[in-house]
Amino acid sequence: MIQNKKGTTLVSVIVSFAILMIIILLFSRSVTLSLNLSKKADKILQETTEAVNTYYTGDNPQTTPSILNMTEDGASGSSIAVKLNPHFCGKSSDDTDKVIYYFTP
Amino acid sequence: MIVVLCLMALFMALALSLILASSVAVSRANQSYAQEQCRMSAISFSKLLEDYLGRDTNQLTMGIRQEIEDQKWPYYDEDDTSGVHNEMNAMKNFSIDTAFQPEVEEKAGTLKVKMYWQTNDEEAVNDPEHPEYTDSELVVIVTCSFRKQEYNVTTRYRATVEKEGGGETGEKNVWDGTWNRIGRDE
């Protein structure tokens, strides 16, 4: 009666255990990775908010005179072509790497 | 063994879904920054054009005035059936070339401008001797694209007219070439 029963061999138990360990390791790695990604997403959102606040409330923007050519697409013969000379500005705060850029006359 | 393999599949699915969810969160956060940058670029550029259009001594206002007065630029009429005042003829598309400073496009995004003008008084505009632009409006649509995000700002302007003359000829509304903002939609 005992001879007819099919049991689990020690080898298969060891292999299963090894696979289980690998799965747990991979899963913990993926949880760590996703936590880091979530923190990164939060940081980006926070920096964006900070950059927008700095745009509205900050002083001393970094200003660069710029030249922009505004030309009509696909125009033949007479067309409007304008050289614009705005100041290209960016305000940044110490708390964030993100900067909002904008144009002023 | 089969139980372990099933567990493996389950854990793998869970791990992948966690990574996917957090990647989506990062991507949305980056999109949010790009959207804000687009908005600021489009609005500030629209205000820059407003400043130019309010003054009569620059290439933009002079160019627009010349095109309209020489009748090279037809007004836009969405109900037009003749084909003269349709979108193809009446809408002007502009590109902003930042060849001198490529970093401007890199940081502020790609800007495009669409312009057309409309009138409520077609007879006055088409008057061969004294065309009047009292009821004319210029519509300027600024589009900014930055990192797959896009933002449009539509600004409407009315032609600035002054009353001139009098006596036998009567008073005439004379357009000084500039435009006053009457509204902005985002």
XYZ file of N, CA and C in Angstrom, chain B residues 1 8 32 71 81 97-98 103 132 134:
30
model
N 5.278 21.654 -6.681
C 5.950 22.376 -7.766
C 4.969 23.261 -8.546
N 4.421 31.917 -8.470
C 5.368 32.731 -9.228
C 4.642 33.643 -10.219
N 2.543 66.902 -16.441
C 2.008 68.058 -15.730
C 2.970 69.250 -15.846
N -5.875 94.617 -49.850
C -6.806 93.519 -50.148
C -6.099 92.238 -50.597
N -19.392 80.944 -49.457
C -19.584 79.895 -50.462
C -18.777 80.187 -51.725
N 10.776 80.933 -35.760
C 12.101 80.384 -36.012
C 13.062 80.815 -34.896
N 13.634 79.834 -34.232
C 14.550 80.166 -33.129
C 15.966 79.724 -33.479
N 18.089 77.049 -27.859
C 17.691 76.704 -26.481
C 16.310 77.256 -26.134
N -13.733 101.183 -44.309
C -13.743 101.378 -42.852
C -13.610 100.026 -42.158
N -14.188 99.595 -38.729
C -14.751 99.776 -37.389
C -15.177 98.444 -36.766
